Short mmCIF file of N, CA and C in Angstrom, two decimals:
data_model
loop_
_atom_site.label_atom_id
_atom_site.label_comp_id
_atom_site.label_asym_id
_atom_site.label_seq_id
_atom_site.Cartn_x
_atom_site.Cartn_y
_atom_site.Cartn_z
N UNK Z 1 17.78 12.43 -1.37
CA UNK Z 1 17.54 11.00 -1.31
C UNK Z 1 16.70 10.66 -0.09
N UNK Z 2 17.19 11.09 0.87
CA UNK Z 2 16.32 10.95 2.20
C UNK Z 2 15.32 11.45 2.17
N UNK Z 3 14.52 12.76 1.49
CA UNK Z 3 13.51 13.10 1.37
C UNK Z 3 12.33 12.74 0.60
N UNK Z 4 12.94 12.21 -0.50
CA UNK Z 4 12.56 11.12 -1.46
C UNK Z 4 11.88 9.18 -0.85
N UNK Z 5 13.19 8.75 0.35
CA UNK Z 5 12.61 7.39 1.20
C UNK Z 5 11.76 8.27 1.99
N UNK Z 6 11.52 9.43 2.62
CA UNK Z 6 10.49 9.50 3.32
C UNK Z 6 8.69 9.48 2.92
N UNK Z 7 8.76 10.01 1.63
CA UNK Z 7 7.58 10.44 0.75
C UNK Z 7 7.59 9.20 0.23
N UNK Z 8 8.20 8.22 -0.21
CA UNK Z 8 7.68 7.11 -0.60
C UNK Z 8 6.99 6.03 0.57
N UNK Z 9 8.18 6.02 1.76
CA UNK Z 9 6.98 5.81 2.92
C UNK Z 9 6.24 5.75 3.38
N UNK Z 10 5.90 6.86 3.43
CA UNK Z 10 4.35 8.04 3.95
C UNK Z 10 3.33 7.32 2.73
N UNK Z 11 3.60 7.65 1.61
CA UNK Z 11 2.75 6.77 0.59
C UNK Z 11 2.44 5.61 0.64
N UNK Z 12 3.10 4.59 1.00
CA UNK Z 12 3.04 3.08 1.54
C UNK Z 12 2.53 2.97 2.39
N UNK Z 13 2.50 3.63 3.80
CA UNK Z 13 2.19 3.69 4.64
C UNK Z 13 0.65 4.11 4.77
N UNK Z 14 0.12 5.33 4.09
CA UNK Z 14 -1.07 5.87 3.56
C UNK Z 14 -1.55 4.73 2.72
N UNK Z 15 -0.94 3.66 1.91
CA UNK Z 15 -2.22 2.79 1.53
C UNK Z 15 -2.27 1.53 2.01
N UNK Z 16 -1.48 1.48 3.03
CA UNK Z 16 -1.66 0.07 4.50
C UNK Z 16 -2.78 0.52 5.03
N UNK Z 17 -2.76 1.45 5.26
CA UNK Z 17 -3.91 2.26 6.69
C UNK Z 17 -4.93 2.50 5.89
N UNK Z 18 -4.84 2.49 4.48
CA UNK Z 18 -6.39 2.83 3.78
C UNK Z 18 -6.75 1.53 4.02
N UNK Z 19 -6.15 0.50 3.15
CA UNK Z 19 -6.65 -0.96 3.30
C UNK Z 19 -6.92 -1.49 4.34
N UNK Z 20 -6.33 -1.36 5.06
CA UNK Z 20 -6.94 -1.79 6.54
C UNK Z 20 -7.93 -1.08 6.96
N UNK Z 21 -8.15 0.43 6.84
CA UNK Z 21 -9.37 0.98 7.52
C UNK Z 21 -11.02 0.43 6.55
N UNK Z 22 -10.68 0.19 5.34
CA UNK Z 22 -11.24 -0.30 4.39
C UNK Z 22 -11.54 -1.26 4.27
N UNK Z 23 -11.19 -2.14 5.08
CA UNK Z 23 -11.23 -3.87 4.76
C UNK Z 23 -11.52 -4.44 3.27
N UNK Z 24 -10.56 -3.87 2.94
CA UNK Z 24 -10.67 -4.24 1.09
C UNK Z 24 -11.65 -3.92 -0.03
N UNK Z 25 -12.46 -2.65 0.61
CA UNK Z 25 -13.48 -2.17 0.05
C UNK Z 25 -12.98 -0.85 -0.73
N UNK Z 26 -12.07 -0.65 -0.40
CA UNK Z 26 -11.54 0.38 -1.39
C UNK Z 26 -11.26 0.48 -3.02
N UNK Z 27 -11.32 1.32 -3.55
CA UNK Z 27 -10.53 1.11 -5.06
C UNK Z 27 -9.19 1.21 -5.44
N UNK Z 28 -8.41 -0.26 -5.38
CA UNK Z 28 -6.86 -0.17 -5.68
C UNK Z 28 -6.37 -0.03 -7.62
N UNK Z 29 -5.19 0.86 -7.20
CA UNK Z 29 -4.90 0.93 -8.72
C UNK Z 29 -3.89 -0.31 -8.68
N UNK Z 30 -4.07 -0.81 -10.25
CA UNK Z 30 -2.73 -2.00 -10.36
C UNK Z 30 -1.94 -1.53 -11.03
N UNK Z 31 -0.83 -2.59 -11.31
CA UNK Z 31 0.48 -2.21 -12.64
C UNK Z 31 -0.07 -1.38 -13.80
N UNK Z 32 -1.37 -1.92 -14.71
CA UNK Z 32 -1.43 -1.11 -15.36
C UNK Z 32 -2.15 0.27 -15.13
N UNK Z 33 -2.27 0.50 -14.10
CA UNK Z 33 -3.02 1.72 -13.57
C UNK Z 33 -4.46 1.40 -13.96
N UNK Z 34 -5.26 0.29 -13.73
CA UNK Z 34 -6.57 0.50 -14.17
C UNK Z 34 -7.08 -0.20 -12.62
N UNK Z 35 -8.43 0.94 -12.51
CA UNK Z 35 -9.24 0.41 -11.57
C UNK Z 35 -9.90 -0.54 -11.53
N UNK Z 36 -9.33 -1.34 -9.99
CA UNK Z 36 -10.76 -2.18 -9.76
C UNK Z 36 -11.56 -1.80 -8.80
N UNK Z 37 -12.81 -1.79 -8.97
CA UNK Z 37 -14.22 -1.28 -8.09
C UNK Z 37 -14.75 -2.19 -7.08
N UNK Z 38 -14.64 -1.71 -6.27
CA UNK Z 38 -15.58 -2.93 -5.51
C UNK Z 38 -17.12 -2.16 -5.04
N UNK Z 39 -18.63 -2.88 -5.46
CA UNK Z 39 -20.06 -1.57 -5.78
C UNK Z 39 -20.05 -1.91 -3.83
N UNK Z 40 -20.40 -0.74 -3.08
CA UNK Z 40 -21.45 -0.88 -2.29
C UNK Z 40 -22.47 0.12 -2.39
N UNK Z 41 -23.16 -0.61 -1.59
CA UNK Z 41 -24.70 0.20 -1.97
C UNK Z 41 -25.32 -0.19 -2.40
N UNK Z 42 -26.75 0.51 -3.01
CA UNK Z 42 -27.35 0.08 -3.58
C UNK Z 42 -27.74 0.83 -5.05
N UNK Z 43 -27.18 1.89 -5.08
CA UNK Z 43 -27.33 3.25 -5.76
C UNK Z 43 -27.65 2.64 -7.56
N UNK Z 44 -28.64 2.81 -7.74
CA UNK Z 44 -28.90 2.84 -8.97
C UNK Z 44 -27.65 3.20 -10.11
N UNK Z 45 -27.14 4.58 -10.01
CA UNK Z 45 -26.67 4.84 -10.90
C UNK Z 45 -24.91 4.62 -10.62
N UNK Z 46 -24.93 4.08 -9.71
CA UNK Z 46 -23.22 3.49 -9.24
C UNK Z 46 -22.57 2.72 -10.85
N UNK Z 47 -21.91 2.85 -11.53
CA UNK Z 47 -21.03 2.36 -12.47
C UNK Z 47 -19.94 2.51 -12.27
N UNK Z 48 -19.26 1.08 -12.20
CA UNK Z 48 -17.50 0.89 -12.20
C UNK Z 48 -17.23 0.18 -13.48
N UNK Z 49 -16.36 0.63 -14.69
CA UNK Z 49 -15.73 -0.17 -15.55
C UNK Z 49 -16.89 -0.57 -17.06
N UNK Z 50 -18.24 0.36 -16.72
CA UNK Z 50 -19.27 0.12 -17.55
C UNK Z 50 -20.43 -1.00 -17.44
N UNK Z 51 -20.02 -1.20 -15.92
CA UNK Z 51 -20.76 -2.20 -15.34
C UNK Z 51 -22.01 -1.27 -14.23
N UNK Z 52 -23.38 -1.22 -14.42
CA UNK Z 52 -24.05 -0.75 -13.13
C UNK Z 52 -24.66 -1.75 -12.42
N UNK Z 53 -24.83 -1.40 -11.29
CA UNK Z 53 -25.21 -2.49 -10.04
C UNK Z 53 -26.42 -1.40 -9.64
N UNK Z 54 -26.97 -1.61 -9.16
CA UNK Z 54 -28.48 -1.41 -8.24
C UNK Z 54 -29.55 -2.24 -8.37
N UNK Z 55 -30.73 -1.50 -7.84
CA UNK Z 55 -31.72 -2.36 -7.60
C UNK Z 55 -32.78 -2.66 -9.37
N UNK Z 56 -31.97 -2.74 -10.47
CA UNK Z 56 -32.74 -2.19 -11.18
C UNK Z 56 -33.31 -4.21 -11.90
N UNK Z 57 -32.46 -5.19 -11.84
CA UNK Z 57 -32.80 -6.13 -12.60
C UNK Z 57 -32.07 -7.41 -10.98
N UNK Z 58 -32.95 -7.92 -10.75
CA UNK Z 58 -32.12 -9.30 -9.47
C UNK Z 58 -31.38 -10.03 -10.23
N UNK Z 59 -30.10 -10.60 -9.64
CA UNK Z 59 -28.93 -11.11 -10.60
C UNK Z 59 -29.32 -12.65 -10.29
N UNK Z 60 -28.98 -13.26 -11.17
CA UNK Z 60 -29.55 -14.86 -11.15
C UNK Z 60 -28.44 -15.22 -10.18
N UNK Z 61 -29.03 -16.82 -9.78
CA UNK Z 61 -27.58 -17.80 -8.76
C UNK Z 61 -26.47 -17.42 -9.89
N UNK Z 62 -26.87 -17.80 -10.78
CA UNK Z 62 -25.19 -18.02 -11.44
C UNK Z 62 -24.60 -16.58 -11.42
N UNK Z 63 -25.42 -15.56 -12.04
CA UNK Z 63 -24.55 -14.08 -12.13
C UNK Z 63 -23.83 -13.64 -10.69
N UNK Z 64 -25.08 -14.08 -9.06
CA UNK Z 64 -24.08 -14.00 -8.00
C UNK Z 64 -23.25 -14.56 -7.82
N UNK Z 65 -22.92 -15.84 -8.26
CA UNK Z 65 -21.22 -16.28 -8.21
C UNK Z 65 -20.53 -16.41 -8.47
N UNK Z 66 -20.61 -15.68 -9.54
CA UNK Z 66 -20.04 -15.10 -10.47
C UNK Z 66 -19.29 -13.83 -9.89
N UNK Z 67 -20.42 -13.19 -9.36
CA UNK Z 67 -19.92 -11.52 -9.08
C UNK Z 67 -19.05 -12.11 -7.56
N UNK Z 68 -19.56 -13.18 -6.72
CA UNK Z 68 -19.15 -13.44 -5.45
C UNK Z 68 -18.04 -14.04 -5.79
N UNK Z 69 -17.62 -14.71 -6.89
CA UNK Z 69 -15.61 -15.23 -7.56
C UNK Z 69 -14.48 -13.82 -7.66
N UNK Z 70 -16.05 -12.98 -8.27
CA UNK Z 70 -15.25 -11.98 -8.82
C UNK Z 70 -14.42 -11.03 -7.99
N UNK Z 71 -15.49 -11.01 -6.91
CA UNK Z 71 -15.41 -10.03 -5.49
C UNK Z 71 -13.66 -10.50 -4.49
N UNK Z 72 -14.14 -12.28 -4.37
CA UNK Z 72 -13.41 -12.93 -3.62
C UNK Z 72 -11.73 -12.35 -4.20
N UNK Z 73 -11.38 -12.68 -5.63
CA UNK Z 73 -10.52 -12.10 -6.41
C UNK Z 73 -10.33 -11.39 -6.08
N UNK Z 74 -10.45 -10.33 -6.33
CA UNK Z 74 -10.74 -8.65 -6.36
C UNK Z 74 -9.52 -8.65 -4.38
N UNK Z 75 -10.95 -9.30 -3.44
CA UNK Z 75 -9.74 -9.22 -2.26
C UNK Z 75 -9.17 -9.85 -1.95
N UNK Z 76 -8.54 -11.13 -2.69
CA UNK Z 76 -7.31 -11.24 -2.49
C UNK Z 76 -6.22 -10.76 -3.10
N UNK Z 77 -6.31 -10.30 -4.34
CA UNK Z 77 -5.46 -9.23 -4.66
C UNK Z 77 -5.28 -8.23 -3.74
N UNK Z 78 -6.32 -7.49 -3.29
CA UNK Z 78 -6.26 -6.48 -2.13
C UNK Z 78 -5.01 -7.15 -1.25
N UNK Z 79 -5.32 -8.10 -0.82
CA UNK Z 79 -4.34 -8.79 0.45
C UNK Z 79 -2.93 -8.87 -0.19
N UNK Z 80 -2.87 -8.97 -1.20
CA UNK Z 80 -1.46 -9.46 -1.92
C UNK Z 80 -0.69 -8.00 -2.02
N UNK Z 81 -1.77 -7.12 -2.65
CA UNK Z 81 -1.09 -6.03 -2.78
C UNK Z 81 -0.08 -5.10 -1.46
N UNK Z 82 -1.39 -5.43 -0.30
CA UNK Z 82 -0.80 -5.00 1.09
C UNK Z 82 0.33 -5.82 1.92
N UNK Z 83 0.22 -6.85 1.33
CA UNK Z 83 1.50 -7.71 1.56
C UNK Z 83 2.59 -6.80 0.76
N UNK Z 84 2.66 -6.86 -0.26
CA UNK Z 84 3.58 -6.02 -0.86
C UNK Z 84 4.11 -4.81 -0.02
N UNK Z 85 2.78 -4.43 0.04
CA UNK Z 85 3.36 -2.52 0.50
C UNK Z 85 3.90 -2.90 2.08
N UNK Z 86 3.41 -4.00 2.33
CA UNK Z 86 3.90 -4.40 3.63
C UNK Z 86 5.75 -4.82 3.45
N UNK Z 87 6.02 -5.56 3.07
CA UNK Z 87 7.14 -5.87 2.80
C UNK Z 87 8.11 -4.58 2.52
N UNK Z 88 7.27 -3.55 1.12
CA UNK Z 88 8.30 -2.29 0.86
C UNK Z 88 8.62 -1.27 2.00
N UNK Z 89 7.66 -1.09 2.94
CA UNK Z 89 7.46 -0.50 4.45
C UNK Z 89 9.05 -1.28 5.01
N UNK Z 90 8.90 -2.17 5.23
CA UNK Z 90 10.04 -3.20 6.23
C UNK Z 90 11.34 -2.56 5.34
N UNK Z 91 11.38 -2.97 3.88
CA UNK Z 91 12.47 -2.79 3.11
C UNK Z 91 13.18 -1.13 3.35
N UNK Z 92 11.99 -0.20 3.28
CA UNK Z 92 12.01 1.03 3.73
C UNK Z 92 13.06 1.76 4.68
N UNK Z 93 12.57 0.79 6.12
CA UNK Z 93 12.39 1.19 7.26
C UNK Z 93 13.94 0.14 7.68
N UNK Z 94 14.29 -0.74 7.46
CA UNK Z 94 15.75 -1.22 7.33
C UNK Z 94 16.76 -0.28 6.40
N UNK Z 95 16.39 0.43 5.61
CA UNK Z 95 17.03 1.17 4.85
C UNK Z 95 17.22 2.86 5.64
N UNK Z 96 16.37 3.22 6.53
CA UNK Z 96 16.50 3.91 6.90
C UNK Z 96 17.86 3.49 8.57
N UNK Z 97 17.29 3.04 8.69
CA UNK Z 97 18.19 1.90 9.81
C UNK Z 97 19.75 2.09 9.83
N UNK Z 98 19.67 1.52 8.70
CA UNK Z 98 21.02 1.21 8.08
C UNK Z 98 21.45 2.64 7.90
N UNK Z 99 21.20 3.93 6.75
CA UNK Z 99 21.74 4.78 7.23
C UNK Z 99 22.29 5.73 8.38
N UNK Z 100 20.92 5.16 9.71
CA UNK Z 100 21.12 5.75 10.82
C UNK Z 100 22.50 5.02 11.45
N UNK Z 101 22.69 4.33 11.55
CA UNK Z 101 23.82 3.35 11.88
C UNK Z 101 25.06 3.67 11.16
N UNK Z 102 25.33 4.03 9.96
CA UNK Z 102 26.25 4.89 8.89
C UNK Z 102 26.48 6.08 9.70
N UNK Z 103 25.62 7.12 9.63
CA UNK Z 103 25.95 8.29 10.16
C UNK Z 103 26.05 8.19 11.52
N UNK Z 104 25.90 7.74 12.34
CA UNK Z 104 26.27 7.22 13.76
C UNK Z 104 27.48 7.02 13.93
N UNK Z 105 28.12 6.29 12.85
CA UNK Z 105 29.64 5.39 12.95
C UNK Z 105 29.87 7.02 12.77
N UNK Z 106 30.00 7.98 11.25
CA UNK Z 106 30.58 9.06 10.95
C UNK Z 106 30.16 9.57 11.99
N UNK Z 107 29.55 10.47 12.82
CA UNK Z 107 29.72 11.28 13.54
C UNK Z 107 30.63 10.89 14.58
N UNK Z 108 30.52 9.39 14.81
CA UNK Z 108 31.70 9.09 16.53
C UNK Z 108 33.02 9.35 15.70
N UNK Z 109 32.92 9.02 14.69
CA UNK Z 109 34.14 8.82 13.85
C UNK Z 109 34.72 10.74 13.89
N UNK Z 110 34.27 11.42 13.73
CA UNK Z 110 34.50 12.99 13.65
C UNK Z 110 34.59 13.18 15.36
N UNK Z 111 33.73 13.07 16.15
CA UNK Z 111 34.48 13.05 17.83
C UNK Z 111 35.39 12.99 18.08
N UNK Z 112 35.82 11.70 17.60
CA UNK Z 112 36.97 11.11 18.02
C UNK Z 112 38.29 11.49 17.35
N UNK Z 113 37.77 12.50 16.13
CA UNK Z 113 38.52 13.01 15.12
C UNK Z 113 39.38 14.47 15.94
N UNK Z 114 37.95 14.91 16.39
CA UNK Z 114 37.99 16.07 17.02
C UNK Z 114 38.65 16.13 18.74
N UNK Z 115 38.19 15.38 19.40
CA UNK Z 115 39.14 14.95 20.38
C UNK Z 115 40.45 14.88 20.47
N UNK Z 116 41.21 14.22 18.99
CA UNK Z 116 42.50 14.04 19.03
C UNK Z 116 43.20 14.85 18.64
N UNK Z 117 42.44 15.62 17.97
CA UNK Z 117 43.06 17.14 17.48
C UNK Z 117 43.18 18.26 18.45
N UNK Z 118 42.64 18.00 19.62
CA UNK Z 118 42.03 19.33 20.60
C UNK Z 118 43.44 18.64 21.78
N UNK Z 119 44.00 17.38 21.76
CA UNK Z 119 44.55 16.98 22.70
C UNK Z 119 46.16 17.48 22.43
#
């Protein structure tokens, strides 16, 4: 069980520190496991989702704010999501707490077990 809250941790923890090193430029998976892309670059042949971006056609006002709604979306989900993993981190890390505090009580509890037996 304990080895199990640690690896889920480490995992939470590994995609706080992506997102943040990332500033939301990363590719997060959602509930249904499908990617969202966010393009940088300029790379011609870059395709996310059957969509390509490069220098090949200039996107009209409307298609950029379109893509600039889409983007905005895109990171605030990012933010929501790290809120999340933020919260499961805390939930985590009180849970670990709490057992340390459990086995703390049991071990004084066996001292004191052991003390009275030795007296």
């Amino acid at each position: 069980m304990r080895r199990h809250i640690l690896t889920v941790f480490r995992e939470a923890a590994n995609k706080v520190v992506l997102a943040k090193k990332n500033s939301g430029k990363s590719a997060f998976v959602n509930a249904t496991g499908r990617e969202d892309c966010l393009h940088q670059g300029s790379v011609a042949t870059n395709t996310c989702g059957g969509h390509q971006s490069g220098l090949e056609q200039p996107l009209s006002v409307d298609e950029q704010d379109r893509r600039i709604q889409k983007l905005a979306h895109q990171l605030e989900r990012a933010r929501r999501k790290c809120e999340v993993y933020r919260a499961n981190l805390l939930s985590v890390l009180k849970d670990i707490e709490d057992q340390k505090l459990q086995l703390s009580v049991k071990v004084q509890n066996i001292k004191l077990g052991m003390k009275d037996r030795s007296e």
